[in-house]
Amino acid sequence: MAPEVMRAMHKCNIYGLMGKRPRLTDEMEAFRSCNDRAMAQSGTEFEKPELEVETLSFLVDLFCRCTEENPADRPTAGEIYEMLFARSSNFICSGN
């Protein structure tokens, strides 16, 4: 949800959403900042298929771009559609 929409919502509505949004944001930021080398050094096993990791990384990046503080920095609905379409076309063309 856009930050300005969150600020404009009535307080009772915000309280219902705020319990979910920070947790999701924290988890996505943690995923965005992790890399295989850091996980290997920590001893954590990270055995996800490469396509799944790439897809999650793409979605995390898209989420972060869509929730930028400045609305001008966010992608438009058309840009999001094009990104998702291109991503799904690559997925289908690769035979996965």
XYZ file of C-alpha atoms in Angstrom, residues 5-79:
75
model
C -2.578 6.065 1.648
C -1.444 4.566 4.942
C -1.102 8.075 6.409
C -4.562 9.102 5.191
C -6.424 6.056 6.509
C -8.551 6.301 9.624
C -6.652 5.165 12.729
C -8.761 2.049 13.348
C -8.010 0.820 9.816
C -4.299 1.510 10.176
C -4.030 -0.569 13.343
C -5.340 -3.628 11.503
C -2.786 -3.251 8.725
C 0.202 -2.156 10.765
C 0.502 -5.545 12.414
C 1.090 -7.126 9.007
C 2.999 -4.532 6.994
C 6.125 -4.058 9.152
C 6.647 -7.800 9.444
C 6.340 -8.276 5.690
C 8.620 -5.315 5.037
C 11.223 -6.593 7.515
C 11.180 -10.069 5.979
C 11.501 -8.718 2.455
C 14.351 -6.389 3.429
C 16.131 -9.292 5.116
C 15.781 -11.368 1.959
C 16.917 -8.487 -0.208
C 20.100 -8.016 1.814
C 21.082 -11.676 2.081
C 23.400 -13.311 -0.394
C 24.772 -16.800 -0.860
C 28.281 -15.922 0.321
C 27.051 -14.396 3.591
C 24.790 -17.383 4.210
C 27.627 -19.810 3.451
C 29.856 -18.041 5.948
C 27.131 -18.133 8.589
C 26.678 -21.890 8.142
C 23.048 -21.463 7.113
C 21.924 -23.782 4.349
C 20.181 -22.060 1.505
C 19.071 -24.724 -0.932
C 16.427 -22.995 -2.994
C 16.241 -23.564 -6.734
C 17.886 -20.705 -8.624
C 14.652 -19.770 -10.423
C 12.801 -19.489 -7.112
C 15.516 -17.275 -5.653
C 15.508 -15.060 -8.755
C 11.718 -14.798 -8.668
C 11.652 -13.911 -4.974
C 14.380 -11.346 -5.526
C 12.383 -9.851 -8.419
C 9.235 -9.653 -6.279
C 11.106 -8.119 -3.332
C 12.567 -5.488 -5.645
C 9.136 -4.795 -7.149
C 7.604 -4.459 -3.666
C 10.337 -2.021 -2.626
C 9.895 0.034 -5.785
C 6.103 0.146 -5.332
C 6.396 1.425 -1.761
C 8.909 4.214 -2.414
C 8.136 7.310 -0.326
C 8.056 9.591 -3.383
C 5.174 8.608 -5.710
C 7.187 9.774 -8.731
C 9.758 7.067 -7.961
C 7.161 4.275 -8.080
C 6.413 2.314 -11.253
C 3.092 2.943 -12.971
C 0.506 0.190 -13.368
C 1.570 -0.126 -17.005
C 5.227 -0.487 -16.037
